[in-house]
Coordinates of C-alpha atoms and ligand atoms in Angstrom, one line a residue:
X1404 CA 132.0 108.2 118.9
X1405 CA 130.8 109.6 115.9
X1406 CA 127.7 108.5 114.5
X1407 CA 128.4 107.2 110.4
X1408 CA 126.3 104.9 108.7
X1409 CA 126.7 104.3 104.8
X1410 CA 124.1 105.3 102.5
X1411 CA 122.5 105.1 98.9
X1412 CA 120.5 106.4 96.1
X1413 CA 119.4 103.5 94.0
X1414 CA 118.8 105.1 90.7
X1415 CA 116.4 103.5 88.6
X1416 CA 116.6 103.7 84.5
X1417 CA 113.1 103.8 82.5
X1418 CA 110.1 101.9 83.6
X1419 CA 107.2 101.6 80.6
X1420 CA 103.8 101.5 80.4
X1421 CA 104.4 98.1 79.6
X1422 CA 106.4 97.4 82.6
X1423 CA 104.5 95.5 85.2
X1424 CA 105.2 96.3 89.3
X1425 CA 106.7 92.8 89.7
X1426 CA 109.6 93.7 86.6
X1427 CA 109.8 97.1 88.4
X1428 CA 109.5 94.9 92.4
X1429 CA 112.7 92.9 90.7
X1430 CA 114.4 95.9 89.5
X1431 CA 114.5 97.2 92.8
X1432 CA 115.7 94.3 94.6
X1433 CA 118.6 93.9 92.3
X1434 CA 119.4 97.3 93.2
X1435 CA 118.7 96.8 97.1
X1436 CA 121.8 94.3 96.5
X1437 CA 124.3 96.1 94.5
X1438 CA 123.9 98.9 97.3
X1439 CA 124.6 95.6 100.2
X1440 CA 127.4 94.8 98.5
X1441 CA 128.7 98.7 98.5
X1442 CA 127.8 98.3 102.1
X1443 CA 125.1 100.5 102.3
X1444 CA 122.6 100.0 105.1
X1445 CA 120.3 102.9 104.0
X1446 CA 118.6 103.5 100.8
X1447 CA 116.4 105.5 99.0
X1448 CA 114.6 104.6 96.3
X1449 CA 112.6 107.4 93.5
X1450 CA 109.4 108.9 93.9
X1451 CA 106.6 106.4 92.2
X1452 CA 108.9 103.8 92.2
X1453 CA 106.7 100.9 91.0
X1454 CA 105.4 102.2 87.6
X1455 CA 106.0 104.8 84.6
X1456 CA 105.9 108.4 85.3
X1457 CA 102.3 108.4 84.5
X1458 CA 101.5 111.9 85.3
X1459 CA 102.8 112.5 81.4
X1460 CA 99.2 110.7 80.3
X1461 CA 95.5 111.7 80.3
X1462 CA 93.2 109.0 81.3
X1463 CA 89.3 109.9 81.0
X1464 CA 88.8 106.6 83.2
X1465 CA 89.6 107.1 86.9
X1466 CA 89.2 103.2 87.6
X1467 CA 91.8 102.5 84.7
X1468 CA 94.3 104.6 86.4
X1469 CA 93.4 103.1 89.8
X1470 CA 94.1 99.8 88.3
X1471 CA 97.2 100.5 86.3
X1472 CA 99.0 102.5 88.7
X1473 CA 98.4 102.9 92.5
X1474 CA 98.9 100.6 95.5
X1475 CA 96.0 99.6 97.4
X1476 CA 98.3 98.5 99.8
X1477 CA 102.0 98.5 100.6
X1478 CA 103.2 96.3 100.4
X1479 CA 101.3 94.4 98.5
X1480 CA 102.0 91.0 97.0
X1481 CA 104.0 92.4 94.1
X1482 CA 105.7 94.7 95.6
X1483 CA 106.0 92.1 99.0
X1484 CA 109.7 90.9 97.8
X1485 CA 111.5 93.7 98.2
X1486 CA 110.6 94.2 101.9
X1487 CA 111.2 90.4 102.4
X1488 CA 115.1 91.2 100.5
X1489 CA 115.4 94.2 102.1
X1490 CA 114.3 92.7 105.8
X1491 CA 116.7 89.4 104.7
X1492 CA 120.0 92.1 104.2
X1493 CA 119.0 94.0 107.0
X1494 CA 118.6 97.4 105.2
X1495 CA 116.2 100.4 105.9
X1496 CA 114.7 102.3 102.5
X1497 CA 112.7 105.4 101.4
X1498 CA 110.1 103.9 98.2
X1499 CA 108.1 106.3 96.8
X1500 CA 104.4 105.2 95.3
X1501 CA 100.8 105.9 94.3
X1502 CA 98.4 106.0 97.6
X1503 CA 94.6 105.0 97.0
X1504 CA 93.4 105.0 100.1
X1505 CA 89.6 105.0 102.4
X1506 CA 89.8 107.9 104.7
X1507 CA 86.5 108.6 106.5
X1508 CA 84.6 106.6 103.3
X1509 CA 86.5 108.9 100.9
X1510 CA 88.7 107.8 98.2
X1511 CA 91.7 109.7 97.9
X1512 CA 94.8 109.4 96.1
X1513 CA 98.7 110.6 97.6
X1514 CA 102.2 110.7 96.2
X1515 CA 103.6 109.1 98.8
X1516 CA 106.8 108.2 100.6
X1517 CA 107.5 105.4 103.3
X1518 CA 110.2 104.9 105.6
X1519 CA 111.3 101.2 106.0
X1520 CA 113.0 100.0 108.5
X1521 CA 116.1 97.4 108.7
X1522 CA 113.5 95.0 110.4
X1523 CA 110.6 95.4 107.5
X1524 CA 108.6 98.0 109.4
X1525 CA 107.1 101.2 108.0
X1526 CA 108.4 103.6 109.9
X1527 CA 107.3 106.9 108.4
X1528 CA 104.5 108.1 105.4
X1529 CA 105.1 111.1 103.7
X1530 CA 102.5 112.3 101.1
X1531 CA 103.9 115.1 98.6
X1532 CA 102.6 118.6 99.6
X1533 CA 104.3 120.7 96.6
X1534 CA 102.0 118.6 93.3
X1535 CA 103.6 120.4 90.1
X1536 CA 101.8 120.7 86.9
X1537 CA 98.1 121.4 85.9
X1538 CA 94.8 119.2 86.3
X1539 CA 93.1 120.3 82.9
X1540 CA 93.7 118.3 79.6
X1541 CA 96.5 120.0 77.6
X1542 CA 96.4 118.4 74.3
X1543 CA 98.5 120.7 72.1
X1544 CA 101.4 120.2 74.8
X1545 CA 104.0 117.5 74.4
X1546 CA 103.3 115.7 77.1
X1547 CA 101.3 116.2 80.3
X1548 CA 102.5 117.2 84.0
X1549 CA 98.8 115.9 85.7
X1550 CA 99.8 115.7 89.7
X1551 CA 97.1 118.1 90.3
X1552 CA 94.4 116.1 88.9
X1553 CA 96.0 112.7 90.3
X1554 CA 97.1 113.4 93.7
X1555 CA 95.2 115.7 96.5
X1556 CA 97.6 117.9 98.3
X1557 CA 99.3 115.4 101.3
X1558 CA 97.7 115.5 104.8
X1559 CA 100.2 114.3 106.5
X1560 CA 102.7 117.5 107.2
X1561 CA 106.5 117.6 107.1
X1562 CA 107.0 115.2 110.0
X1563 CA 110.5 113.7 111.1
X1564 CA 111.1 110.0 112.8
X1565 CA 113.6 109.0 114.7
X1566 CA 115.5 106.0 112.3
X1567 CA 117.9 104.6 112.4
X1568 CA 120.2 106.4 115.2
X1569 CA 118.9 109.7 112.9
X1570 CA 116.3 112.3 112.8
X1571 CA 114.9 111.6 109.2
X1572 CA 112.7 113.4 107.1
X1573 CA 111.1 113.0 103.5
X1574 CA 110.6 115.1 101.4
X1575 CA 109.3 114.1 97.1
X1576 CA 110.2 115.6 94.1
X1577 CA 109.0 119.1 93.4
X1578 CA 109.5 119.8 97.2
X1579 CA 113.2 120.6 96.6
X1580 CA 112.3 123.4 94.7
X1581 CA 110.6 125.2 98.4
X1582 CA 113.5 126.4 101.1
X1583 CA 110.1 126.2 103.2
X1584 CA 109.8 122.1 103.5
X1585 CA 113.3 121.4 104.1
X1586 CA 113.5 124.5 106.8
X1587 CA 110.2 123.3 108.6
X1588 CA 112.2 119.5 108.4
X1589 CA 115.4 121.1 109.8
X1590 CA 113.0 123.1 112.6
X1591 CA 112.3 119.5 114.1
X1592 CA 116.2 118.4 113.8
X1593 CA 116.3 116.7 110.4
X1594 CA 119.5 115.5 110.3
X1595 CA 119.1 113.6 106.7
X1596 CA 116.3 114.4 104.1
X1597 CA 115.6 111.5 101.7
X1598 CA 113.6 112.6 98.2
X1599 CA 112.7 110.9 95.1
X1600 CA 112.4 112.3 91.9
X1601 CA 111.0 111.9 88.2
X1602 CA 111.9 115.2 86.2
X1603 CA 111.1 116.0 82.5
X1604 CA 114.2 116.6 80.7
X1605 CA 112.0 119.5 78.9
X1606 CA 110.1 122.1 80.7
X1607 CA 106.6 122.0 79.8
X1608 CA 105.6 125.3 80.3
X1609 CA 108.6 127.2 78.9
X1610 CA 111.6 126.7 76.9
X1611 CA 114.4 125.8 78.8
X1612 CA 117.9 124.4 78.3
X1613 CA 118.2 120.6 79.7
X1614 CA 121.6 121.6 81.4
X1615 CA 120.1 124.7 82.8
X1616 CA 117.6 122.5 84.3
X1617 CA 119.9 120.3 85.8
X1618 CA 122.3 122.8 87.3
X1619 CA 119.2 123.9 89.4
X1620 CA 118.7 120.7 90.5
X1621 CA 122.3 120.5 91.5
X1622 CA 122.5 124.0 93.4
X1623 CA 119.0 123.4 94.9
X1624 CA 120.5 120.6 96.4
X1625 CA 123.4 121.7 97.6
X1626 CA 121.7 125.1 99.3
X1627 CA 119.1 123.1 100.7
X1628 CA 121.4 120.5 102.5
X1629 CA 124.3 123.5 103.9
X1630 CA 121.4 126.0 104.6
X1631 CA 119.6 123.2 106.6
X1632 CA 123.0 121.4 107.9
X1633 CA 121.3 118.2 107.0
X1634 CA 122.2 115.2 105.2
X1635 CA 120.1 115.1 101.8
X1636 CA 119.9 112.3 99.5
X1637 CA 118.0 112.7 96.0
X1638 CA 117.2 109.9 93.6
X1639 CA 116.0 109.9 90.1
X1640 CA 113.8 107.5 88.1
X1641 CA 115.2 108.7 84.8
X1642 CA 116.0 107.8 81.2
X1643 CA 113.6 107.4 78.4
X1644 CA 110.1 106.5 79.4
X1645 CA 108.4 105.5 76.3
X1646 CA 110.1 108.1 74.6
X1647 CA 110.0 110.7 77.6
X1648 CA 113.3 111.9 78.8
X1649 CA 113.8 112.2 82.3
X1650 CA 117.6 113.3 84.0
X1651 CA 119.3 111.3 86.2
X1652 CA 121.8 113.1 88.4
X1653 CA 120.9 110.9 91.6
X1654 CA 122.9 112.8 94.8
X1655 CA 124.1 112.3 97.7
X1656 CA 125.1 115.9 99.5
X1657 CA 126.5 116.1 102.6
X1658 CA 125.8 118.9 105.1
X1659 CA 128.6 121.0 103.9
X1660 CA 127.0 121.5 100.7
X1661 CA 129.3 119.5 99.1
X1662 CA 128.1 116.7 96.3
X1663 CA 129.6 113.3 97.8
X1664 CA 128.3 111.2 95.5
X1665 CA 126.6 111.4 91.9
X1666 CA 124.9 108.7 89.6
X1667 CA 126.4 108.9 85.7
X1668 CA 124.2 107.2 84.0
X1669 CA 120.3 107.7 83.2
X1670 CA 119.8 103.6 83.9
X1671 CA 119.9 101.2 87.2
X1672 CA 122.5 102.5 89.2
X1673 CA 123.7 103.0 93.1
X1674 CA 125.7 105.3 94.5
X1675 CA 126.9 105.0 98.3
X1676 CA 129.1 107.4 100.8
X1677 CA 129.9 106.5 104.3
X1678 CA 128.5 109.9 105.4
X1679 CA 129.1 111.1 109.2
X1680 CA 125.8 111.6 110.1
X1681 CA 127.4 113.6 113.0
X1682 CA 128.2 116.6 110.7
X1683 CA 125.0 117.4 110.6
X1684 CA 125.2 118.1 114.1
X1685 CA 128.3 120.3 114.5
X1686 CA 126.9 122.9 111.9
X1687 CA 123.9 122.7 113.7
X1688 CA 125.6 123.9 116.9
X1689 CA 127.7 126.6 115.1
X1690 CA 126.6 129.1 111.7
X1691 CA 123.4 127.4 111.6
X1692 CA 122.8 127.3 115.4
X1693 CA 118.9 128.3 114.4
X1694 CA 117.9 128.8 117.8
X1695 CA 120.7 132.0 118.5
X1696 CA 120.4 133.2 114.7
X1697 CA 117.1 132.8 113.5
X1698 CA 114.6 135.8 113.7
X1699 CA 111.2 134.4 113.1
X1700 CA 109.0 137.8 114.1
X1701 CA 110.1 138.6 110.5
X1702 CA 109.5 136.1 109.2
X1703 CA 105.5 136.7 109.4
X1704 CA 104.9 136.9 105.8
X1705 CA 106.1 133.1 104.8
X1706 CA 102.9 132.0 106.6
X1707 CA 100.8 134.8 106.1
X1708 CA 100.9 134.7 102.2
X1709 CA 100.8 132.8 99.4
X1710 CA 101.5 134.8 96.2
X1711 CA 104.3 137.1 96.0
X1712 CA 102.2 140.9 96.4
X1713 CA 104.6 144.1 95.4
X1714 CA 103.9 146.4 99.0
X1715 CA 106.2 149.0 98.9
X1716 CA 108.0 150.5 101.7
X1717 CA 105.9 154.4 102.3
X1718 CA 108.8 155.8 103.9
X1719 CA 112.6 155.5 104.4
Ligands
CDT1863 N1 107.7 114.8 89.8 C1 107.9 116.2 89.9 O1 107.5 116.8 90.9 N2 108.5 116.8 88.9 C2 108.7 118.2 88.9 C3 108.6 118.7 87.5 C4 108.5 120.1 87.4 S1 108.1 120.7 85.8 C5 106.4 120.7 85.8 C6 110.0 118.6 89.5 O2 110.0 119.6 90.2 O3 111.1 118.1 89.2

């Protein structure tokens, strides 16, 4: 029998600097039950979930940041209720957060993903690889893009866990934009991707039209998910952040590349599809059949380099 369970992107609208973890905690759960009563039994939540977007902002005091913004632990008694709701409906859920953690006496900081079971268990940790932006100060810019002096580059790999009756994987924000993370997911049977999201209406670095930037969220999604023959589910914190505009444009894509489901609005909202998790499967075993197709001794140069070099051809 084929394998379908219903699923969710809870899209969440603006949270403020003035917006405490418990408002965003209660945010959250009110989504967690809008997506019960759609039936969902699966959802994902954004990326940094619990507080503004506050890469846009340049703090010269490390502890202030600590204080304002990361989880020490997770859950943690703010953020406690919406495991307890979730646990209560019987529902598993992607959250995305700030990590401060103690490895080996070292403090170090993650963008980081969890996988929550229906029973309240984490399941998986994901820390974001792919940290977008710029470390230095940038005070003649509109607004900062600081994950590389926030976050160290995650330790944890592109791992899958079995959840759910599915191979899962997680993936964050800026990862979307590398065909590498979801193919290494896809390597290890990822048969659903779950990703958060906060991004800047505006480019910072360039000009760029807001719609243009949106269509390459949508056809980044829709490659990744065919490509891959996985389930993907993106969700956007989005709206205006003290003034910063973030798009919306939550997904759910199914392994056809075709968008199921879409949010409309840049506030609170959930989107659900019954998705047959079993599709994944049967493209699996077909055009993207990796193991008869796939020709990874030329593939050499993905690992071997970094930067794009121009190496000619010498002959024919
Ligand atoms: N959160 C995050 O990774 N946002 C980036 C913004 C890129 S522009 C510096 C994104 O890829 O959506």
């Amino acid at each position: 029998m084929a394998r379908h369970l219903r699923i969710a992107a809870a899209q969440l609208g603006p949270l403020h600097l003035a917006d405490s973890r418990a408002d965003a905690t209660a945010r959250l759960v009110r989504l967690l039950r809008d997506a019960h009563a759609m039936g969902a039994r699966y959802v994902v939540f954004p990326e940094l979930a619990f507080t503004t977007f506050f890469p846009r902002y340049w703090y010269d005091d490390q502890d202030e940041v600590d204080r304002r913004f990361y989880e020490f632990t997770m859950p943690s008694p703010e953020t406690q209720p919406l495991f307890d709701e979730a646990r209560k409906l019987g529902i598993g859920f992607y959250v995305g957060y700030a990590e401060r953690v103690v490895e080996q006496g070292v403090v170090r900081r993650y963008n980081t993903a969890i996988l929550v079971g229906p029973d309240g268990r984490i399941v998986g940790k994901y820390r974001k690889i792919h940290l977008p932006g710029h470390a230095e100060h940038k005070p003649e810019a509109a607004f900062q893009h600081l994950e590389k002096k926030y976050f160290e580059v995650g330790n944890l790999g592109f791992r899958v866990w079995k959840f759910m009756d599915m191979v899962a994987g997680m993936l964050i924000c800026n990862d979307r934009r590398w065909p590498e993370a979801f193919r290494v997911l896809a390597l290890q049977g990822a048969e659903i991707v779950s990703l958060g999201f906060n991004t800047p209406t505006e480019n910072l670095h360039y000009p760029e039209p807001p719609a243009l930037r949106v269509h390459h969220h949508l056809i980044m999604a829709q490659s990744m998910a065919f490509q891959n023959a996985t389930w993907l589910v993106e969700t956007a914190k989005c709206g205006f952040e003290d003034g910063n505009r973030m798009f919306g444009h939550s997904l759910i894509v199914a392994p056809t590349g075709e968008i199921v489901a879409k949010s409309v609005s840049e506030e609170d909202e959930v989107i659900c599809f019954n998705a047959d998790i079993d599709l994944a499967c049967d493209l699996k075993r077909t055009m993207f059949d990796f193991a008869a197709h796939r020709r990874p001794e030329h593939y050499r140069l993905i690992v071997d380099r970094v930067g794009a070099e121009v190496t000619p051809a010498e002959g024919p």
